[in-house]
Coordinates of C-alpha atoms in Angstrom, one line a residue:
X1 CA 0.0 0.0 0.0
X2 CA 1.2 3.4 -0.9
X3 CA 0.1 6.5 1.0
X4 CA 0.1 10.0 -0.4
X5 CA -0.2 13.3 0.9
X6 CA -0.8 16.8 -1.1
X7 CA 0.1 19.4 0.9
X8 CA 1.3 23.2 1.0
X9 CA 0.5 26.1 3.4
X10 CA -1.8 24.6 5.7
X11 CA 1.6 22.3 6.7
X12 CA 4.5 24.1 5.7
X13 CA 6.8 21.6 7.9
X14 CA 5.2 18.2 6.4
X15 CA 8.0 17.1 4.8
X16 CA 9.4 17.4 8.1
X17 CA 7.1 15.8 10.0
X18 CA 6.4 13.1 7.8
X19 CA 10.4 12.2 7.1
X20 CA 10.0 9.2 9.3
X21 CA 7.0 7.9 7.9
X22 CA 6.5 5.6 4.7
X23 CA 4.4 8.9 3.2
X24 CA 5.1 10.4 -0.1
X25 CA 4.7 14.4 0.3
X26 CA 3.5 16.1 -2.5
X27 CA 2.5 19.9 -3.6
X28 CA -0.7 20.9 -3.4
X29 CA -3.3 19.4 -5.6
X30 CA -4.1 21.1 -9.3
X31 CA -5.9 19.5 -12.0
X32 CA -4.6 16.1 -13.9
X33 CA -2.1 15.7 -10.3
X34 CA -4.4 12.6 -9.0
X35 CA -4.7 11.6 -12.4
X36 CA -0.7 11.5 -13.3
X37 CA -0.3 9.8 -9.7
X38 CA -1.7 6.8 -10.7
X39 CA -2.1 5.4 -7.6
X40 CA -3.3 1.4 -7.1
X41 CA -6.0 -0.3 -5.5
X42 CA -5.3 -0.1 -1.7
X43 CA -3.5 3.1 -1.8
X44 CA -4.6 5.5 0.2
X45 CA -4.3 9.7 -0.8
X46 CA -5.2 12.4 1.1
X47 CA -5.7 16.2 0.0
X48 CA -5.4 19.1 2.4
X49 CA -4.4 22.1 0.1
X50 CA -5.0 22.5 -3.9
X51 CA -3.9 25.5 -6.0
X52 CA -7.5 27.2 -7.8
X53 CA -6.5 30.6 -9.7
X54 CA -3.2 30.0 -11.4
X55 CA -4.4 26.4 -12.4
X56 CA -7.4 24.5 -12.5
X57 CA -8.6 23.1 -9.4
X58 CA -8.1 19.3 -8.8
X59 CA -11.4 18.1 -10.5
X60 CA -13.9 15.8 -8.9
X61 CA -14.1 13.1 -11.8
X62 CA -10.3 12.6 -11.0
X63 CA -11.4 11.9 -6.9
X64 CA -14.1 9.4 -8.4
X65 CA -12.1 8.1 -10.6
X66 CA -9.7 6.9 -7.7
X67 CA -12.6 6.0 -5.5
X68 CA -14.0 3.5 -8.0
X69 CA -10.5 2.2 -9.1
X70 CA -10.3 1.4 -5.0
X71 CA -7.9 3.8 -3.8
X72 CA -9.2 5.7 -0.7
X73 CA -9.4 9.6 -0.7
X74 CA -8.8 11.7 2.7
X75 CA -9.4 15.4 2.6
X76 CA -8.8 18.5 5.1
X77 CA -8.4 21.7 6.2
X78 CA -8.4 23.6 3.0
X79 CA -8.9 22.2 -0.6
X80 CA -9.7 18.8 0.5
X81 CA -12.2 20.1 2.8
X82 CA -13.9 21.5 0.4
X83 CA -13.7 18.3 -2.0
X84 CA -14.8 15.9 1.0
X85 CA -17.8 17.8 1.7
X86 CA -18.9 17.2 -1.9
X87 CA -18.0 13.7 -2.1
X88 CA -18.4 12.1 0.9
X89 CA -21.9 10.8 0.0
X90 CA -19.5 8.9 -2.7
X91 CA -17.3 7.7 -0.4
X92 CA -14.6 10.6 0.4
X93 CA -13.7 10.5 3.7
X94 CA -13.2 14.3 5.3
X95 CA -11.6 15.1 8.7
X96 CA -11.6 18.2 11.0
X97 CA -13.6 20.6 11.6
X98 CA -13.3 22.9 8.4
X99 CA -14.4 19.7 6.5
X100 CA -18.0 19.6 8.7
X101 CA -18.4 22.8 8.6
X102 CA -18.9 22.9 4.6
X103 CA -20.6 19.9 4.8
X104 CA -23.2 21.3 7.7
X105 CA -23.7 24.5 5.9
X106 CA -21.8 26.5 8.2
X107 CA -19.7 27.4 5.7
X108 CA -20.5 27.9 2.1
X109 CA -18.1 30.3 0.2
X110 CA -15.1 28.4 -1.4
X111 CA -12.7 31.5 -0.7
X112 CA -12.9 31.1 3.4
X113 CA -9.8 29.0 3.2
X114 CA -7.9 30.7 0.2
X115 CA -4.6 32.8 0.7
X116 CA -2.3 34.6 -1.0
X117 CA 1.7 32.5 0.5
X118 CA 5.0 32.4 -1.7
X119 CA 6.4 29.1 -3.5
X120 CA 7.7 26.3 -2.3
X121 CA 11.0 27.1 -1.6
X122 CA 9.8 29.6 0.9
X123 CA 7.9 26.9 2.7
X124 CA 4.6 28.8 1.3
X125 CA 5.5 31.6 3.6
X126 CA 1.8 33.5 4.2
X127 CA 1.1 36.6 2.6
X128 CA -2.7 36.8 3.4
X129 CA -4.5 34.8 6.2
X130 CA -7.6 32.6 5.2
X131 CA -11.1 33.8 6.6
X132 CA -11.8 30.5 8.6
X133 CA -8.7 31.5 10.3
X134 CA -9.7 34.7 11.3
X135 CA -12.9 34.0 12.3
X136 CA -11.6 31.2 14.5
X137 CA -9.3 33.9 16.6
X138 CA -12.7 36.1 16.4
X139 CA -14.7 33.2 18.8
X140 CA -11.7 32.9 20.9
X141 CA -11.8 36.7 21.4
X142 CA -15.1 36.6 21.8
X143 CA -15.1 34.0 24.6
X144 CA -12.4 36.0 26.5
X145 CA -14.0 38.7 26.7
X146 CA -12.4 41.0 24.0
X147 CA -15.0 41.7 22.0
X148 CA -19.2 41.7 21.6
X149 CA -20.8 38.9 18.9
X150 CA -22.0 41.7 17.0
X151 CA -18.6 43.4 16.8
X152 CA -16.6 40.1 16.0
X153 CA -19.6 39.6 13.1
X154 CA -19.2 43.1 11.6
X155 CA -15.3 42.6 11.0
X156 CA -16.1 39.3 9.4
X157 CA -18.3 40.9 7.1
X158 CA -16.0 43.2 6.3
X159 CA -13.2 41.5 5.7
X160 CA -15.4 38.6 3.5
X161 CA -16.5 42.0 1.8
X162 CA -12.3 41.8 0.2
X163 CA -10.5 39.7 -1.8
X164 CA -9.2 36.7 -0.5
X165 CA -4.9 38.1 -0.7
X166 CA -6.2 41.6 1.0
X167 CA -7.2 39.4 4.4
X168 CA -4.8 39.7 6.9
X169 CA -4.6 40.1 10.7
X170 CA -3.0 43.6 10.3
X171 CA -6.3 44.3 8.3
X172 CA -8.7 43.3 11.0
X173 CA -6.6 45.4 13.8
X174 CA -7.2 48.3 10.8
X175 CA -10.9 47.5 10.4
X176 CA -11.6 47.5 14.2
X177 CA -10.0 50.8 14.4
X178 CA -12.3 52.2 11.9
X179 CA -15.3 51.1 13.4
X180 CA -14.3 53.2 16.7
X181 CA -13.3 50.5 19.0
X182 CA -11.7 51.7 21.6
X183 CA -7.5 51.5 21.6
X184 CA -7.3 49.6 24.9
X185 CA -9.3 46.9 23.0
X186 CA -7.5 47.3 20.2
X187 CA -4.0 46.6 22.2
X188 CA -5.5 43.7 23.2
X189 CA -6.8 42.7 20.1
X190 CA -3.3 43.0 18.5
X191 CA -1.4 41.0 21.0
X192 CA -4.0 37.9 21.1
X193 CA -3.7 38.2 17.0
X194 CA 0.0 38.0 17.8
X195 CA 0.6 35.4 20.4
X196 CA -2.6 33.0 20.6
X197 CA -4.1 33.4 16.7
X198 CA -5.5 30.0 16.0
X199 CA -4.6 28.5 13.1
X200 CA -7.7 25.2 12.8
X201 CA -6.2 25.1 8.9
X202 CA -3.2 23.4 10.1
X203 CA -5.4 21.5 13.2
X204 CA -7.4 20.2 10.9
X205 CA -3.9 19.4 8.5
X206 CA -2.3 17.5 11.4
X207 CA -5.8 15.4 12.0
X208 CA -5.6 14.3 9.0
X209 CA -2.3 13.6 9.0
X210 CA -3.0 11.5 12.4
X211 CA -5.4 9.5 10.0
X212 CA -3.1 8.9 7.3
X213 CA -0.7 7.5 9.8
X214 CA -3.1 5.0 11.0
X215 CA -4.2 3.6 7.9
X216 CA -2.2 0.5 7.2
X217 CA -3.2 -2.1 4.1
X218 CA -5.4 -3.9 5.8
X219 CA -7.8 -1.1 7.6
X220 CA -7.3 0.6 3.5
X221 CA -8.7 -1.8 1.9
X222 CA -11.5 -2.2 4.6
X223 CA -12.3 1.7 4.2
X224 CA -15.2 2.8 1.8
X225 CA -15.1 3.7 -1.8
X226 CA -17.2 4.8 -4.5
X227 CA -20.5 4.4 -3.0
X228 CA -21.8 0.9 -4.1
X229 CA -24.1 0.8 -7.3
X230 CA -22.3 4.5 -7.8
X231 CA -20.5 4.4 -11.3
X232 CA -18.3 7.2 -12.9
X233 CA -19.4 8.4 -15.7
X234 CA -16.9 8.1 -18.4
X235 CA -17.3 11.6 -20.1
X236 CA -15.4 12.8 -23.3
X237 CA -13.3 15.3 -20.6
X238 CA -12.7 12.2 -18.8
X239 CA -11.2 10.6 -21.3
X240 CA -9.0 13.6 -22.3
X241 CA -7.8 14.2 -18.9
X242 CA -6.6 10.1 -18.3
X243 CA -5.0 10.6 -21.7
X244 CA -3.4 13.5 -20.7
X245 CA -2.1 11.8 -17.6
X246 CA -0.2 8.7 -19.2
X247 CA 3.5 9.0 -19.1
X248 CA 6.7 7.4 -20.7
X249 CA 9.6 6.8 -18.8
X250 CA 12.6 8.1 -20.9
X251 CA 16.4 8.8 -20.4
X252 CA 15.7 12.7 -20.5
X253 CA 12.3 12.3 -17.5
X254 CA 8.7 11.2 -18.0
X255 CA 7.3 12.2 -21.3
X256 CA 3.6 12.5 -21.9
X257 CA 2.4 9.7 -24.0
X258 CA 0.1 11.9 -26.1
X259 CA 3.0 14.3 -27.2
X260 CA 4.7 10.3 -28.3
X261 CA 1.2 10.5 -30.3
X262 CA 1.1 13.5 -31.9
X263 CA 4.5 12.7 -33.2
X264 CA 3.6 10.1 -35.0
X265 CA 0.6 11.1 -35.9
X266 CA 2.7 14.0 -37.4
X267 CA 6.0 12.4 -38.7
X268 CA 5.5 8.9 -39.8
X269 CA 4.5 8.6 -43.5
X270 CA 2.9 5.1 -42.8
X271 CA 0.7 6.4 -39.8
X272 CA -2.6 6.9 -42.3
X273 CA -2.1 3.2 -43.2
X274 CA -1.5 2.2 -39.7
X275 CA -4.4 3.9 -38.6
X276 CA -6.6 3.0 -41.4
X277 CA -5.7 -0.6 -40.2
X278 CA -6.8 0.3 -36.8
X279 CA -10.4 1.5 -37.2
X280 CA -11.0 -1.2 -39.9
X281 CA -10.3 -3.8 -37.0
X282 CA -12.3 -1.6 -34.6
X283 CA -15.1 -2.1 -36.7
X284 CA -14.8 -5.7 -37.4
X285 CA -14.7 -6.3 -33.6
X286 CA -17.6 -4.2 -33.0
X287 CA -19.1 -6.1 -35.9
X288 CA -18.4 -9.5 -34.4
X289 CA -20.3 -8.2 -30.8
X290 CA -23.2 -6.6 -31.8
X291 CA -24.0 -7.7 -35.4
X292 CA -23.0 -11.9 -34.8
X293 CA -21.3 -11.1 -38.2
X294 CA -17.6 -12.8 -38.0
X295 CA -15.2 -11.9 -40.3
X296 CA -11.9 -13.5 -40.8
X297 CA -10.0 -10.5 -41.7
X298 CA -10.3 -6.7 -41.2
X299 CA -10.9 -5.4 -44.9
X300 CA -12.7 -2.8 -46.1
X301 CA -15.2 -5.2 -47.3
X302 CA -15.3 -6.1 -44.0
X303 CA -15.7 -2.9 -42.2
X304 CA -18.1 -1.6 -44.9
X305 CA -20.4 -4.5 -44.1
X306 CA -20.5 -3.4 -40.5
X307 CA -21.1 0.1 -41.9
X308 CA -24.5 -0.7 -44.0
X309 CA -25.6 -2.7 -40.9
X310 CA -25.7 0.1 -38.3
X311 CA -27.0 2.1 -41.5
X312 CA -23.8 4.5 -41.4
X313 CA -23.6 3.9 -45.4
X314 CA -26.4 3.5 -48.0
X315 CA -26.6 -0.1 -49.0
X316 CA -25.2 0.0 -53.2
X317 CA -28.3 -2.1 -54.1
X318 CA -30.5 0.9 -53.5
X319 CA -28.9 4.1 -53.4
X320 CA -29.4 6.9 -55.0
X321 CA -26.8 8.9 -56.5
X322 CA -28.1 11.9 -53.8
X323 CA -27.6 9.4 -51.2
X324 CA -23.8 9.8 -51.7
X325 CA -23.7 13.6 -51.4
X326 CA -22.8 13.1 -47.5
X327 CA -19.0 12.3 -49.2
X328 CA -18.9 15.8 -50.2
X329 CA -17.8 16.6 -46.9
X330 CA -15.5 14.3 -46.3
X331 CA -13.3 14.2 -49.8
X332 CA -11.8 16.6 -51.4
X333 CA -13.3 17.0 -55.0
X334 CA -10.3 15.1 -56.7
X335 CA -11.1 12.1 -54.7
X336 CA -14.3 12.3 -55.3
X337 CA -13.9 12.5 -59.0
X338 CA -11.0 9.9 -59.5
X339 CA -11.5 7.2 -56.3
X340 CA -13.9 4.5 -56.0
X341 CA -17.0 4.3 -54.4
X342 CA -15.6 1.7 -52.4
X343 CA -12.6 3.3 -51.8
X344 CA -14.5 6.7 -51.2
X345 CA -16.7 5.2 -48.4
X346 CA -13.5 3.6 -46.9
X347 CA -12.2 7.3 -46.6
X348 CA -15.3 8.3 -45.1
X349 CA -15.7 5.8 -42.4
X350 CA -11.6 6.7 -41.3
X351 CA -12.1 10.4 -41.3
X352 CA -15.2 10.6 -39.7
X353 CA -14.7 7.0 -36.8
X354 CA -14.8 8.2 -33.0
X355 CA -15.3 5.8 -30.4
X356 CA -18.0 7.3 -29.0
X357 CA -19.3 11.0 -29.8
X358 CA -16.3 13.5 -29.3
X359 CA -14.1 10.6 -28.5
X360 CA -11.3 9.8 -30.9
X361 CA -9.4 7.0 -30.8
X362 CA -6.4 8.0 -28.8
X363 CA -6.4 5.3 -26.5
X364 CA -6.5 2.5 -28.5
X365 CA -3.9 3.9 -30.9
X366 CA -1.9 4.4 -27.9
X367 CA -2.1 0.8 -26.8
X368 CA -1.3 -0.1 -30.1
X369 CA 2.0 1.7 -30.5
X370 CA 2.9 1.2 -27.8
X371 CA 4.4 -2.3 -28.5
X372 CA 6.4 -0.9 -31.5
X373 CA 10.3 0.0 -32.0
X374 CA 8.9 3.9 -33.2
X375 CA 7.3 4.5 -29.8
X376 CA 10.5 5.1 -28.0
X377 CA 12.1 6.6 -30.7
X378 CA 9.0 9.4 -31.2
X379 CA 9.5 9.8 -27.4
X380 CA 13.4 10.8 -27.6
X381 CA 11.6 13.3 -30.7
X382 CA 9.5 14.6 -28.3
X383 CA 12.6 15.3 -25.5
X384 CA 14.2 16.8 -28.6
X385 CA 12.2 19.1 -29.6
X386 CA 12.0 20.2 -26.0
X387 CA 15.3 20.9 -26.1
X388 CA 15.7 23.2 -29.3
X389 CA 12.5 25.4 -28.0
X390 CA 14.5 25.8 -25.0
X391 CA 17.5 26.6 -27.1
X392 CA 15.6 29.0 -29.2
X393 CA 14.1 31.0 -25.9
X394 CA 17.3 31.2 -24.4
X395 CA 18.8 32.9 -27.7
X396 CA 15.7 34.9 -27.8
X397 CA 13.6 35.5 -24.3
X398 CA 10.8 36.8 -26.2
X399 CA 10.1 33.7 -28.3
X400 CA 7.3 31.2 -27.5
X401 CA 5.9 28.6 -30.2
X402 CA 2.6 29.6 -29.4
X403 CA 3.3 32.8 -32.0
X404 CA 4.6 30.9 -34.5
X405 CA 2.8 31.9 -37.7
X406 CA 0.1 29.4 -38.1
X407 CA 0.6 29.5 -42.1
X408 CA 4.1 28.5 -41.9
X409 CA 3.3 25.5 -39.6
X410 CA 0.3 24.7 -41.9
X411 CA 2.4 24.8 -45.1
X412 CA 5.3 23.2 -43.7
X413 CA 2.4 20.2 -42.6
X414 CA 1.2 21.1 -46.4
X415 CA 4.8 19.8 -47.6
X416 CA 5.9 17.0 -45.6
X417 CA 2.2 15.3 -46.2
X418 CA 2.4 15.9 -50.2
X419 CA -1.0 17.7 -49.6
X420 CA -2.9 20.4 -50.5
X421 CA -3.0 23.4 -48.1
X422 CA -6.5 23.8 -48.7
X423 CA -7.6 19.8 -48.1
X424 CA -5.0 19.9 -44.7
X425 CA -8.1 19.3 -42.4
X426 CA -8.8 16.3 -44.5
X427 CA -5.9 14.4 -44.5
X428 CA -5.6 15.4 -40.8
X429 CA -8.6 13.0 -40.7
X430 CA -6.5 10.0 -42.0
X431 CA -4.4 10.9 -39.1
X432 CA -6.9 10.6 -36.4
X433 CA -6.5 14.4 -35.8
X434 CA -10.0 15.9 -35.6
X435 CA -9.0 19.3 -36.3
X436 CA -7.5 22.2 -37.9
X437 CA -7.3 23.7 -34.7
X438 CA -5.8 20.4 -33.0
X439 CA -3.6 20.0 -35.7
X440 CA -1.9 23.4 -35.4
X441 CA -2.1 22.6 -31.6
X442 CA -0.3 19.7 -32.1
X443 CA 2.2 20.4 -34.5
X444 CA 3.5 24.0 -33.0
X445 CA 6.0 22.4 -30.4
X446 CA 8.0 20.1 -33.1
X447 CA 7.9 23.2 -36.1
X448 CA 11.4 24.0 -35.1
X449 CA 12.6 20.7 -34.8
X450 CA 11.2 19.2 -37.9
X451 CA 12.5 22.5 -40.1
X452 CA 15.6 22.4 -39.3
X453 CA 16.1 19.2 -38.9
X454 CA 14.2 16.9 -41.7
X455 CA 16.0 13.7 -41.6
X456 CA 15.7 13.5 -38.1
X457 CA 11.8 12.9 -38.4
X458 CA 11.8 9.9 -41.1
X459 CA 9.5 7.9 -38.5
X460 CA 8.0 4.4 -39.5
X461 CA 5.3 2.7 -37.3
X462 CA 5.9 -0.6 -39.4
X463 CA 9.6 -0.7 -39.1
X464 CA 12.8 0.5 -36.5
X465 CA 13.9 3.8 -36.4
X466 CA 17.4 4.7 -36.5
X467 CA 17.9 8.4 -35.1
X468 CA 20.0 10.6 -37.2
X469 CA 21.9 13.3 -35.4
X470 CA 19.9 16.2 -34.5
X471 CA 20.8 19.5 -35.1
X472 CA 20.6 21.4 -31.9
X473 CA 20.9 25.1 -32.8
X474 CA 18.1 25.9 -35.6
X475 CA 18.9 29.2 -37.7
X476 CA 18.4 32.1 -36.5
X477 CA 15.7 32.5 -38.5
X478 CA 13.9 29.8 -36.4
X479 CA 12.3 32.4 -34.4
X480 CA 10.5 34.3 -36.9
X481 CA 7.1 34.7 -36.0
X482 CA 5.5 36.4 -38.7

């Protein structure tokens, strides 16, 4: 059993306190971070603090995901508060009193546990104070006799009235000097802020920390998950977001496997063929389970059989040539003048095939490269081109491949696919790319690589790929953005 913890400002000093403990410390949670952790049946993870305005938020498929994969999910004090009071009819488990608090109603904004605090390397040293802090050392004030409930509630209002980064203790000694309370209670207020401030983010931090501690494999695996008869939906975003997550372990680091993808799908002149070979056996298989139709190979024939019965094609015997017009979309005019029928229907079903509405087939394409010699050698690509973007900012600060002129990239696409600039989308298609706009997406981090460096990105999914050297300094040229 592994046992993770995602942590930041509510518990600086985890790192510290955990160093004796089997406990991987982690930063705090952001979107696609559960996701990329991959934990295992058994493993146990718990949240306390997530970033939410630089990045997106860790997302609450991602927790569901884990819960229904068996992996139990604690949450506290801050972010994981948050996400255990929406989950925990799922099977969540929250801890503290922050985490009852949102889940009683007590609390209800999101920002009562946000602050402003530096990076890392300052130990997220504090630069505002979260509201459920300040309202804590508000009770406490209250119950010694520093202040009415009606005063303590007017400087809560106020300061919930301001951003979260503008909350500070130095604020409220501000705000209760412009209400007109008087400076004997304001002394008093200032040194109880300064010496006895309660801080129930990090008690709430350390409880769960108390829990995480406890848990060994077998009280784990005992613990509740996804709610039983509770299923995650597997959504389109879903799907992006677990693709997005899969890594290859290479000599330069972890590369993502989708970048490995949209290399090939990029750079190897068989990849149509591969791919055509792909959704062709998709089909077949898809045939075989819900049409009883077996077919010993996966042709065209084959697939195109499949196609008539879900009624995807016209059957020959009685269309109409009108019935045919759908191909306009999907071939340029010069296929549609010098191909086949057959052959123009084949087109059709690779161009337009998803696995399910607004899912390509990433995964399965994936899978399948996975087992061949050009995976690894699209991955060191990848690291490559890394490296010559790097090499280009460094020689120019104000470069970034997100201004390189779209036309070049689409031209330079144009050229290495022997197709027309105007068709581009098209044989993007035969690629498994849905897009224009995914294609330019995809292609803008390798542009530099690939111009100035041809040979380099010969890839073959049938056969081995033997790198060439790579030239590591592109022109100077290489940054024009026009």
């Amino acid at each position: 059993m592994n046992r993770y913890l995602l942590v930041g400002p509510s518990l600086p000093d985890a790192p510290a306190l955990l160093a004796a403990d089997d406990i991987t410390v982690l930063p705090p949670a952001a979107a696609g971070d559960l996701l990329k952790l991959a934990p295992q049946q058994g493993d146990v993870v718990g949240i306390i603090d997530g970033y939410f305005r630089q990045t997106r938020a860790v997302r609450h498929k991602e927790i569901l995901t884990l819960l229904q994969s068996g992996v139990t999910v604690l949450g506290a004090a801050s972010m994981g508060a948050l996400r255990a009071a929406e989950l925990d009819t799922f099977g969540m488990h929250g801890a503290g009193c922050i985490y009852r608090d949102y889940r009683e109603g007590r609390l209800t904004a999101d920002d009562e546990v946000a602050l402003l605090h530096g990076p890392a390397d300052e130990r997220y040293r504090p630069l505002s104070e979260a509201l459920v802090n300040i309202r804590a050392t508000l009770r406490l004030c209250v119950q010694n006799g520093l202040l009415d409930e009606t005063t303590a509630g007017h400087l809560i209002a106020a300061l919930a009235r301001r951003p979260y980064r503008l909350r500070s203790y130095p604020e409220l000694i501000q705000l209760a000097r412009e209400t007109g309370t008087p400076a004997a209670t304001i002394e008093a207020l200032q040194h109880l802020c300064t010496t006895r401030a309660v801080n129930v983010k990090r008690e709430d931090a350390l409880q769960l920390v108390h829990k995480l501690r406890t848990l060994n494999g077998t009280h784990a695996t005992d613990t509740t998950h996804l709610s039983p008869g509770s299923t995650v939906a597997p959504t389109i975003y879903l799907h992006r977001w677990q693709l997005l997550a899969r890594r290859v372990d290479t000599e330069d680091g972890g590369t993502a496997e989708m970048s490995v993808l949209r290399m090939c799908q990029l750079f190897a002149r068989d990849y149509p063929d591969f791919y055509r070979d792909l959704v062709f056996s998709h089909l077949v298989r898809e045939c075989a389970a819900n049409c009883r139709t077996q077919h010993p190979e996966a042709t065209l024939d084959s697939a195109l059989e499949h196609a008539r019965h879900r009624h995807v094609i016209p059957d020959p015997r009685t269309n109409k040539p009108e019935d045919l017009s759908f191909l306009d979309l999907w071939l340029t005019p010069t296929e549609r003048a010098a191909r086949p029928l057959k052959e123009q229907l084949g087109s059709f079903l690779v161009r337009s095939f998803q696995l399910t509405p607004g899912s390509p087939a990433d995964g399965p394409v994936l899978d399948a490269l996975r087992r061949r010699p050009v995976f690894s050698a699209a991955a060191k690509l990848v690291n490559a081109a890394k490296s010559v973007n790097t090499h280009a900012q460094q020689a120019q600060p104000t470069f970034d491949i997100h201004t390189l002129s779209a036309d070049r990239i689409a031209t330079h696409i144009s050229e290495r696919w022997d197709a027309e600039a105007e068709s581009l989308e098209l044989h993007a298609l035969d690629r498994g790319i849905g897009s224009r706009d995914v294609l330019m997406a995809a292609a803008r981090p390798y542009y530099l690589l690939s111009k100035y460096n041809p040979d380099l990105m010969d890839l073959r999914i049938g056969h081995s790929n033997v790198s060439p050297s790579l030239r590591a300094e592109p022109p100077a040229s290489a940054t024009d953005k026009r």
